[in-house]
Amino acid sequence: MSNDKTIIAQPGALTIFNSPRRNRASLTRLHGELFKRHPLDAAESTIGRATDCTVVIQEPSVSRKHARIIANADIFEIEDLGSSNGTFVNDQKVTGRLALKHRDHVRFGNVLMRFNAYEDLETICEDEGWSRSVVDAGTQTFNKRYILDNLEAEIKFSRSSTRPLSVIYFDLDFFKKVNDTYGHNGGDHVLRETANVVKSVVRKDDIFGRVGGEEFVIILPNTPARKAVELAERIRAAIEAHPFIVTNEAGQQLQHKQTLSLGVAELGGAQNTAAEFLDVADQRLYRSKQGGRNRVTAE
């Protein structure tokens, strides 16, 4: 979402006897379905609803420019920017500048976050647990729960900010035949490879996830339908041109040709929920199927 980046940490071989301490500060959201960690890499990081903030929080109780965190070497201070509902550190209201300590609780309006001055094992393990709950293991894209939660939040933000919001809904053409021809391991490989190709095309602010067996959704914040169609066409062409090499159940390596059918929708007045919005894109995906597959439909 805009300048918002999510870290999915990999603890690897770390143990409680080998606790890391990396000098990377961050804010972790502690409640709600959108639990995530936001890195604070700049000398000054702004927090608020505005899309140009370092940490974008799409909640009504958060002001457009709510607060900022200033870093000076290993010292961090927080300052409220005249927000409507205040900034609090461990329930103390921030007036002027206040020094932050590792694992302080910080509240922006009604949104509770934790400040991490550095990455330690506890922080990394929390991120790992979060990633398992929102990432699809088969494709390493976001799962259906995460996509629906984020889409609901993006719809609310789009309504309040009047910025456009689009989605791309796509699936793999003739995927049952892929499984029948190469076996399920081959089918899983084609799914993973498709996801990797799409990841190389989508933009950094887009949210890409798997919502069904061979069905995927891309949420496109601040994107009108015209731009969404252009991106969908790039994705379609990239998959059509990609050389899929699949090993079948007999151990033979075969070249496979894969295509996608895609539906594009921009948020309109009639869609009030994520399900209603996705249904419009899904109907257009179905029309792409009816029209011969390997195509994008946007109306």
mmCIF file of C-alpha atoms in Angstrom:
data_model
loop_
_atom_site.group_PDB
_atom_site.id
_atom_site.type_symbol
_atom_site.label_atom_id
_atom_site.label_comp_id
_atom_site.label_asym_id
_atom_site.label_seq_id
_atom_site.Cartn_x
_atom_site.Cartn_y
_atom_site.Cartn_z
ATOM 1 C CA MET A 1 0.000 0.000 0.000
ATOM 2 C CA SER A 2 1.768 3.013 -1.216
ATOM 3 C CA ASN A 3 5.110 3.405 0.624
ATOM 4 C CA ASP A 4 4.195 0.588 2.979
ATOM 5 C CA LYS A 5 6.637 -2.343 2.926
ATOM 6 C CA THR A 6 6.191 -5.619 4.760
ATOM 7 C CA ILE A 7 9.122 -7.611 6.096
ATOM 8 C CA ILE A 8 8.801 -11.393 6.161
ATOM 9 C CA ALA A 9 11.790 -12.471 8.219
ATOM 10 C CA GLN A 10 13.522 -15.842 7.925
ATOM 11 C CA PRO A 11 14.991 -17.013 11.263
ATOM 12 C CA GLY A 12 16.933 -19.811 9.564
ATOM 13 C CA ALA A 13 19.269 -21.589 11.982
ATOM 14 C CA LEU A 14 18.962 -19.064 14.819
ATOM 15 C CA THR A 15 18.381 -20.413 18.327
ATOM 16 C CA ILE A 16 17.638 -18.821 21.669
ATOM 17 C CA PHE A 17 21.361 -19.162 22.398
ATOM 18 C CA ASN A 18 22.301 -17.175 19.311
ATOM 19 C CA SER A 19 19.999 -14.170 19.425
ATOM 20 C CA PRO A 20 20.563 -11.673 16.587
ATOM 21 C CA ARG A 21 20.576 -7.928 17.097
ATOM 22 C CA ARG A 22 20.413 -6.093 13.800
ATOM 23 C CA ASN A 23 20.325 -2.326 13.684
ATOM 24 C CA ARG A 24 17.098 -1.990 11.753
ATOM 25 C CA ALA A 25 14.332 -0.102 13.508
ATOM 26 C CA SER A 26 10.677 -0.806 12.747
ATOM 27 C CA LEU A 27 7.081 -0.418 13.881
ATOM 28 C CA THR A 28 4.938 -3.543 14.317
ATOM 29 C CA ARG A 29 1.166 -3.325 14.284
ATOM 30 C CA LEU A 30 -0.145 -5.335 17.220
ATOM 31 C CA HIS A 31 -3.821 -5.866 16.493
ATOM 32 C CA GLY A 32 -6.243 -6.401 13.660
ATOM 33 C CA GLU A 33 -6.004 -8.546 10.571
ATOM 34 C CA LEU A 34 -3.286 -6.375 9.040
ATOM 35 C CA PHE A 35 -0.560 -7.245 11.589
ATOM 36 C CA LYS A 36 2.734 -6.359 9.927
ATOM 37 C CA ARG A 37 6.102 -4.755 10.484
ATOM 38 C CA HIS A 38 7.091 -1.452 8.866
ATOM 39 C CA PRO A 39 10.813 -0.651 8.526
ATOM 40 C CA LEU A 40 12.062 2.773 9.609
ATOM 41 C CA ASP A 41 15.088 3.150 7.345
ATOM 42 C CA ALA A 42 15.160 6.933 6.903
ATOM 43 C CA ALA A 43 16.518 9.620 9.208
ATOM 44 C CA GLU A 44 12.912 10.828 9.513
ATOM 45 C CA SER A 45 9.835 8.616 9.088
ATOM 46 C CA THR A 46 6.287 10.000 8.955
ATOM 47 C CA ILE A 47 3.227 8.043 10.085
ATOM 48 C CA GLY A 48 -0.308 8.792 8.895
ATOM 49 C CA ARG A 49 -3.075 8.207 6.367
ATOM 50 C CA ALA A 50 -1.478 10.260 3.578
ATOM 51 C CA THR A 51 -0.125 8.099 0.770
ATOM 52 C CA ASP A 52 3.278 9.822 0.875
ATOM 53 C CA CYS A 53 3.883 8.861 4.514
ATOM 54 C CA THR A 54 6.655 6.393 5.296
ATOM 55 C CA VAL A 55 4.171 4.273 7.272
ATOM 56 C CA VAL A 56 0.659 4.475 5.833
ATOM 57 C CA ILE A 57 -2.123 3.536 8.285
ATOM 58 C CA GLN A 58 -5.523 3.509 6.646
ATOM 59 C CA GLU A 59 -7.678 4.048 9.726
ATOM 60 C CA PRO A 60 -10.132 6.936 10.357
ATOM 61 C CA SER A 61 -8.679 7.620 13.814
ATOM 62 C CA VAL A 62 -5.259 8.349 12.286
ATOM 63 C CA SER A 63 -4.572 11.834 10.885
ATOM 64 C CA ARG A 64 -3.157 12.336 7.403
ATOM 65 C CA LYS A 65 0.200 13.388 8.878
ATOM 66 C CA HIS A 66 -0.079 12.015 12.405
ATOM 67 C CA ALA A 67 3.455 11.750 13.810
ATOM 68 C CA ARG A 68 7.092 11.349 12.888
ATOM 69 C CA ILE A 69 10.045 9.377 14.215
ATOM 70 C CA ILE A 70 13.493 10.963 14.041
ATOM 71 C CA ALA A 71 16.587 8.744 14.039
ATOM 72 C CA ASN A 72 20.042 9.915 15.092
ATOM 73 C CA ALA A 73 22.430 6.931 15.127
ATOM 74 C CA ASP A 74 20.885 4.553 17.725
ATOM 75 C CA ILE A 75 18.699 7.243 19.322
ATOM 76 C CA PHE A 76 15.049 7.504 18.233
ATOM 77 C CA GLU A 77 12.553 10.214 19.139
ATOM 78 C CA ILE A 78 8.865 10.528 18.301
ATOM 79 C CA GLU A 79 6.933 13.744 17.727
ATOM 80 C CA ASP A 80 3.196 14.272 17.248
ATOM 81 C CA LEU A 81 2.359 16.418 14.204
ATOM 82 C CA GLY A 82 -0.796 17.995 15.578
ATOM 83 C CA SER A 83 -2.943 14.897 15.119
ATOM 84 C CA SER A 84 -6.638 14.923 16.017
ATOM 85 C CA ASN A 85 -6.510 11.901 18.353
ATOM 86 C CA GLY A 86 -2.995 12.151 19.731
ATOM 87 C CA THR A 87 0.108 9.960 19.854
ATOM 88 C CA PHE A 88 0.831 7.937 23.004
ATOM 89 C CA VAL A 89 3.907 5.982 24.134
ATOM 90 C CA ASN A 90 3.123 3.427 26.849
ATOM 91 C CA ASP A 91 -0.094 5.395 27.482
ATOM 92 C CA GLN A 92 1.833 8.676 27.930
ATOM 93 C CA LYS A 93 0.677 11.400 25.548
ATOM 94 C CA VAL A 94 3.453 12.756 23.377
ATOM 95 C CA THR A 95 3.998 16.497 23.698
ATOM 96 C CA GLY A 96 7.102 17.799 22.027
ATOM 97 C CA ARG A 97 9.668 15.077 21.374
ATOM 98 C CA LEU A 98 9.842 11.854 23.371
ATOM 99 C CA ALA A 99 12.656 9.285 23.324
ATOM 100 C CA LEU A 100 11.675 5.774 22.242
ATOM 101 C CA LYS A 101 12.990 2.555 23.780
ATOM 102 C CA HIS A 102 13.091 -0.913 22.244
ATOM 103 C CA ARG A 103 9.639 -2.571 22.378
ATOM 104 C CA ASP A 104 7.791 0.558 23.541
ATOM 105 C CA HIS A 105 4.047 0.493 22.789
ATOM 106 C CA VAL A 106 3.011 3.412 20.568
ATOM 107 C CA ARG A 107 -0.607 4.338 19.824
ATOM 108 C CA PHE A 108 -1.622 6.497 16.857
ATOM 109 C CA GLY A 109 -5.318 7.265 17.335
ATOM 110 C CA ASN A 110 -6.833 3.811 17.928
ATOM 111 C CA VAL A 111 -3.992 1.901 16.249
ATOM 112 C CA LEU A 112 -1.550 0.197 18.610
ATOM 113 C CA MET A 113 1.987 -0.531 17.394
ATOM 114 C CA ARG A 114 5.274 -1.606 18.938
ATOM 115 C CA PHE A 115 8.551 0.189 18.316
ATOM 116 C CA ASN A 116 11.540 -2.070 17.652
ATOM 117 C CA ALA A 117 14.888 -0.269 17.877
ATOM 118 C CA TYR A 118 16.540 -3.329 16.347
ATOM 119 C CA GLU A 119 15.714 -6.862 15.231
ATOM 120 C CA ASP A 120 16.035 -9.475 17.956
ATOM 121 C CA LEU A 121 15.007 -13.109 17.947
ATOM 122 C CA GLU A 122 11.617 -12.399 19.506
ATOM 123 C CA THR A 123 10.774 -9.852 16.811
ATOM 124 C CA ILE A 124 11.894 -12.174 14.016
ATOM 125 C CA CYS A 125 9.923 -15.138 15.387
ATOM 126 C CA GLU A 126 6.794 -12.988 15.634
ATOM 127 C CA ASP A 127 7.206 -12.034 11.969
ATOM 128 C CA GLU A 128 7.776 -15.669 11.011
ATOM 129 C CA GLY A 129 4.561 -16.688 12.764
ATOM 130 C CA TRP A 130 2.697 -13.874 11.033
ATOM 131 C CA SER A 131 4.071 -14.869 7.631
ATOM 132 C CA ARG A 132 2.890 -18.458 8.060
ATOM 133 C CA SER A 133 -0.614 -17.176 8.747
ATOM 134 C CA VAL A 134 -0.855 -14.987 5.631
ATOM 135 C CA VAL A 135 1.418 -16.567 2.987
ATOM 136 C CA ASP A 136 0.345 -19.362 0.637
ATOM 137 C CA ALA A 137 3.001 -22.054 1.035
ATOM 138 C CA GLY A 138 2.617 -23.407 -2.495
ATOM 139 C CA THR A 139 3.321 -20.159 -4.347
ATOM 140 C CA GLN A 140 4.862 -17.857 -1.704
ATOM 141 C CA THR A 141 2.216 -15.257 -2.481
ATOM 142 C CA PHE A 142 -0.324 -13.901 0.006
ATOM 143 C CA ASN A 143 -3.225 -16.192 0.872
ATOM 144 C CA LYS A 144 -6.960 -15.605 0.456
ATOM 145 C CA ARG A 145 -7.464 -14.322 3.997
ATOM 146 C CA TYR A 146 -4.781 -11.670 3.581
ATOM 147 C CA ILE A 147 -6.087 -10.611 0.167
ATOM 148 C CA LEU A 148 -9.668 -10.204 1.431
ATOM 149 C CA ASP A 149 -8.586 -8.312 4.565
ATOM 150 C CA ASN A 150 -6.394 -5.939 2.576
ATOM 151 C CA LEU A 151 -9.025 -5.434 -0.097
ATOM 152 C CA GLU A 152 -11.601 -4.441 2.543
ATOM 153 C CA ALA A 153 -9.107 -1.912 3.960
ATOM 154 C CA GLU A 154 -8.241 -0.586 0.505
ATOM 155 C CA ILE A 155 -11.937 -0.148 -0.360
ATOM 156 C CA LYS A 156 -12.470 1.938 2.788
ATOM 157 C CA PHE A 157 -9.392 4.020 2.064
ATOM 158 C CA SER A 158 -10.379 4.510 -1.574
ATOM 159 C CA ARG A 159 -13.836 5.732 -0.522
ATOM 160 C CA SER A 160 -12.438 8.179 2.043
ATOM 161 C CA SER A 161 -9.585 9.486 -0.116
ATOM 162 C CA THR A 162 -11.353 9.336 -3.524
ATOM 163 C CA ARG A 163 -8.295 7.675 -5.044
ATOM 164 C CA PRO A 164 -8.943 4.911 -7.619
ATOM 165 C CA LEU A 165 -8.670 1.224 -6.781
ATOM 166 C CA SER A 166 -8.545 -1.676 -9.235
ATOM 167 C CA VAL A 167 -8.133 -5.443 -9.091
ATOM 168 C CA ILE A 168 -6.939 -8.081 -11.534
ATOM 169 C CA TYR A 169 -8.487 -11.542 -11.152
ATOM 170 C CA PHE A 170 -6.872 -14.316 -13.201
ATOM 171 C CA ASP A 171 -6.542 -18.041 -13.462
ATOM 172 C CA LEU A 172 -4.480 -20.533 -15.453
ATOM 173 C CA ASP A 173 -6.096 -21.818 -18.637
ATOM 174 C CA PHE A 174 -6.771 -25.577 -18.882
ATOM 175 C CA PHE A 175 -5.088 -26.232 -15.552
ATOM 176 C CA LYS A 176 -6.850 -29.584 -15.054
ATOM 177 C CA LYS A 177 -5.100 -30.757 -18.206
ATOM 178 C CA VAL A 178 -1.773 -29.624 -16.719
ATOM 179 C CA ASN A 179 -2.315 -31.883 -13.703
ATOM 180 C CA ASP A 180 -3.549 -34.749 -15.888
ATOM 181 C CA THR A 181 -0.516 -34.469 -18.190
ATOM 182 C CA TYR A 182 2.320 -33.868 -15.717
ATOM 183 C CA GLY A 183 0.888 -35.061 -12.414
ATOM 184 C CA HIS A 184 0.271 -32.901 -9.358
ATOM 185 C CA ASN A 185 3.969 -32.191 -8.795
ATOM 186 C CA GLY A 186 4.165 -30.838 -12.326
ATOM 187 C CA GLY A 187 1.025 -28.799 -11.750
ATOM 188 C CA ASP A 188 2.455 -27.369 -8.532
ATOM 189 C CA HIS A 189 5.605 -26.400 -10.437
ATOM 190 C CA VAL A 190 3.576 -24.541 -13.077
ATOM 191 C CA LEU A 191 1.687 -22.686 -10.318
ATOM 192 C CA ARG A 192 4.926 -21.648 -8.588
ATOM 193 C CA GLU A 193 6.560 -20.631 -11.853
ATOM 194 C CA THR A 194 3.490 -18.605 -12.854
ATOM 195 C CA ALA A 195 3.543 -16.802 -9.494
ATOM 196 C CA ASN A 196 7.255 -16.020 -9.913
ATOM 197 C CA VAL A 197 6.725 -14.555 -13.384
ATOM 198 C CA VAL A 198 3.826 -12.409 -12.152
ATOM 199 C CA LYS A 199 5.907 -11.200 -9.191
ATOM 200 C CA SER A 200 8.518 -9.959 -11.658
ATOM 201 C CA VAL A 201 5.896 -7.842 -13.451
ATOM 202 C CA VAL A 202 3.741 -6.356 -10.663
ATOM 203 C CA ARG A 203 4.737 -3.085 -9.006
ATOM 204 C CA LYS A 204 6.098 -2.789 -5.469
ATOM 205 C CA ASP A 205 2.833 -1.397 -4.069
ATOM 206 C CA ASP A 206 0.593 -4.061 -5.622
ATOM 207 C CA ILE A 207 -0.703 -6.880 -3.404
ATOM 208 C CA PHE A 208 -0.585 -10.290 -5.090
ATOM 209 C CA GLY A 209 -2.146 -13.451 -3.708
ATOM 210 C CA ARG A 210 -3.678 -16.843 -4.408
ATOM 211 C CA VAL A 211 -7.399 -17.118 -3.658
ATOM 212 C CA GLY A 212 -8.145 -20.590 -5.036
ATOM 213 C CA GLY A 213 -6.562 -23.633 -6.642
ATOM 214 C CA GLU A 214 -5.335 -21.863 -9.776
ATOM 215 C CA GLU A 215 -6.964 -18.481 -9.127
ATOM 216 C CA PHE A 216 -5.051 -15.323 -8.196
ATOM 217 C CA VAL A 217 -5.896 -11.710 -7.373
ATOM 218 C CA ILE A 218 -3.772 -8.577 -7.606
ATOM 219 C CA ILE A 219 -4.925 -5.507 -5.654
ATOM 220 C CA LEU A 220 -3.830 -2.278 -7.355
ATOM 221 C CA PRO A 221 -4.018 0.734 -4.976
ATOM 222 C CA ASN A 222 -4.301 4.185 -6.519
ATOM 223 C CA THR A 223 -4.737 2.674 -9.989
ATOM 224 C CA PRO A 224 -7.517 3.402 -12.520
ATOM 225 C CA ALA A 225 -8.872 0.694 -14.825
ATOM 226 C CA ARG A 226 -6.812 1.897 -17.801
ATOM 227 C CA LYS A 227 -3.533 1.354 -15.967
ATOM 228 C CA ALA A 228 -4.783 -1.952 -14.545
ATOM 229 C CA VAL A 229 -5.541 -3.217 -18.061
ATOM 230 C CA GLU A 230 -2.033 -2.272 -19.189
ATOM 231 C CA LEU A 231 -0.534 -4.230 -16.307
ATOM 232 C CA ALA A 232 -2.835 -7.192 -16.955
ATOM 233 C CA GLU A 233 -1.729 -7.253 -20.601
ATOM 234 C CA ARG A 234 1.928 -7.256 -19.550
ATOM 235 C CA ILE A 235 1.248 -10.181 -17.220
ATOM 236 C CA ARG A 236 -0.659 -12.090 -19.919
ATOM 237 C CA ALA A 237 2.139 -11.572 -22.454
ATOM 238 C CA ALA A 238 4.870 -12.516 -19.950
ATOM 239 C CA ILE A 239 3.203 -15.836 -19.129
ATOM 240 C CA GLU A 240 2.516 -16.633 -22.788
ATOM 241 C CA ALA A 241 6.187 -16.015 -23.634
ATOM 242 C CA HIS A 242 7.639 -17.861 -20.634
ATOM 243 C CA PRO A 243 9.311 -21.242 -21.310
ATOM 244 C CA PHE A 244 7.860 -23.587 -18.686
ATOM 245 C CA ILE A 245 9.991 -26.718 -18.294
ATOM 246 C CA VAL A 246 8.035 -29.412 -16.438
ATOM 247 C CA THR A 247 9.145 -32.857 -15.263
ATOM 248 C CA ASN A 248 6.366 -35.411 -15.663
ATOM 249 C CA GLU A 249 5.768 -38.462 -13.461
ATOM 250 C CA ALA A 250 8.028 -40.566 -15.716
ATOM 251 C CA GLY A 251 10.946 -38.205 -15.065
ATOM 252 C CA GLN A 252 10.883 -36.643 -18.518
ATOM 253 C CA GLN A 253 11.479 -32.904 -18.885
ATOM 254 C CA LEU A 254 8.929 -31.351 -21.212
ATOM 255 C CA GLN A 255 8.311 -27.820 -22.437
ATOM 256 C CA HIS A 256 4.885 -26.528 -21.507
ATOM 257 C CA LYS A 257 2.951 -23.598 -22.933
ATOM 258 C CA GLN A 258 0.788 -21.800 -20.353
ATOM 259 C CA THR A 259 -1.689 -18.954 -20.786
ATOM 260 C CA LEU A 260 -3.928 -16.935 -18.487
ATOM 261 C CA SER A 261 -7.431 -15.511 -18.617
ATOM 262 C CA LEU A 262 -7.785 -12.223 -16.756
ATOM 263 C CA GLY A 263 -10.577 -9.952 -15.563
ATOM 264 C CA VAL A 264 -10.038 -6.318 -14.529
ATOM 265 C CA ALA A 265 -12.355 -4.134 -12.446
ATOM 266 C CA GLU A 266 -12.151 -0.645 -10.966
ATOM 267 C CA LEU A 267 -14.043 0.094 -7.752
ATOM 268 C CA GLY A 268 -17.424 1.615 -8.507
ATOM 269 C CA GLY A 269 -20.374 2.873 -6.546
ATOM 270 C CA ALA A 270 -22.150 -0.483 -6.362
ATOM 271 C CA GLN A 271 -19.334 -2.455 -4.710
ATOM 272 C CA ASN A 272 -19.294 -2.053 -0.946
ATOM 273 C CA THR A 273 -17.428 -5.210 0.092
ATOM 274 C CA ALA A 274 -14.398 -7.139 -1.090
ATOM 275 C CA ALA A 275 -16.649 -10.016 -2.186
ATOM 276 C CA GLU A 276 -18.827 -7.738 -4.340
ATOM 277 C CA PHE A 277 -15.776 -6.077 -5.887
ATOM 278 C CA LEU A 278 -14.080 -9.393 -6.689
ATOM 279 C CA ASP A 279 -17.310 -10.757 -8.136
ATOM 280 C CA VAL A 280 -17.223 -8.066 -10.842
ATOM 281 C CA ALA A 281 -13.639 -8.986 -11.772
ATOM 282 C CA ASP A 282 -14.507 -12.694 -11.637
ATOM 283 C CA GLN A 283 -17.394 -12.215 -14.091
ATOM 284 C CA ARG A 284 -14.995 -10.502 -16.487
ATOM 285 C CA LEU A 285 -12.508 -13.344 -16.039
ATOM 286 C CA TYR A 286 -15.311 -15.734 -17.039
ATOM 287 C CA ARG A 287 -15.959 -13.657 -20.155
ATOM 288 C CA SER A 288 -12.270 -13.966 -21.033
ATOM 289 C CA LYS A 289 -12.733 -17.737 -20.823
ATOM 290 C CA GLN A 290 -15.827 -17.606 -23.010
ATOM 291 C CA GLY A 291 -14.024 -15.376 -25.510
ATOM 292 C CA GLY A 292 -11.298 -17.926 -26.180
ATOM 293 C CA ARG A 293 -8.932 -17.586 -23.166
ATOM 294 C CA ASN A 294 -5.476 -15.952 -23.110
ATOM 295 C CA ARG A 295 -7.031 -12.499 -22.960
ATOM 296 C CA VAL A 296 -7.937 -9.578 -20.691
ATOM 297 C CA THR A 297 -11.539 -8.413 -20.202
ATOM 298 C CA ALA A 298 -12.270 -5.113 -18.474
ATOM 299 C CA GLU A 299 -15.964 -4.531 -19.168
#
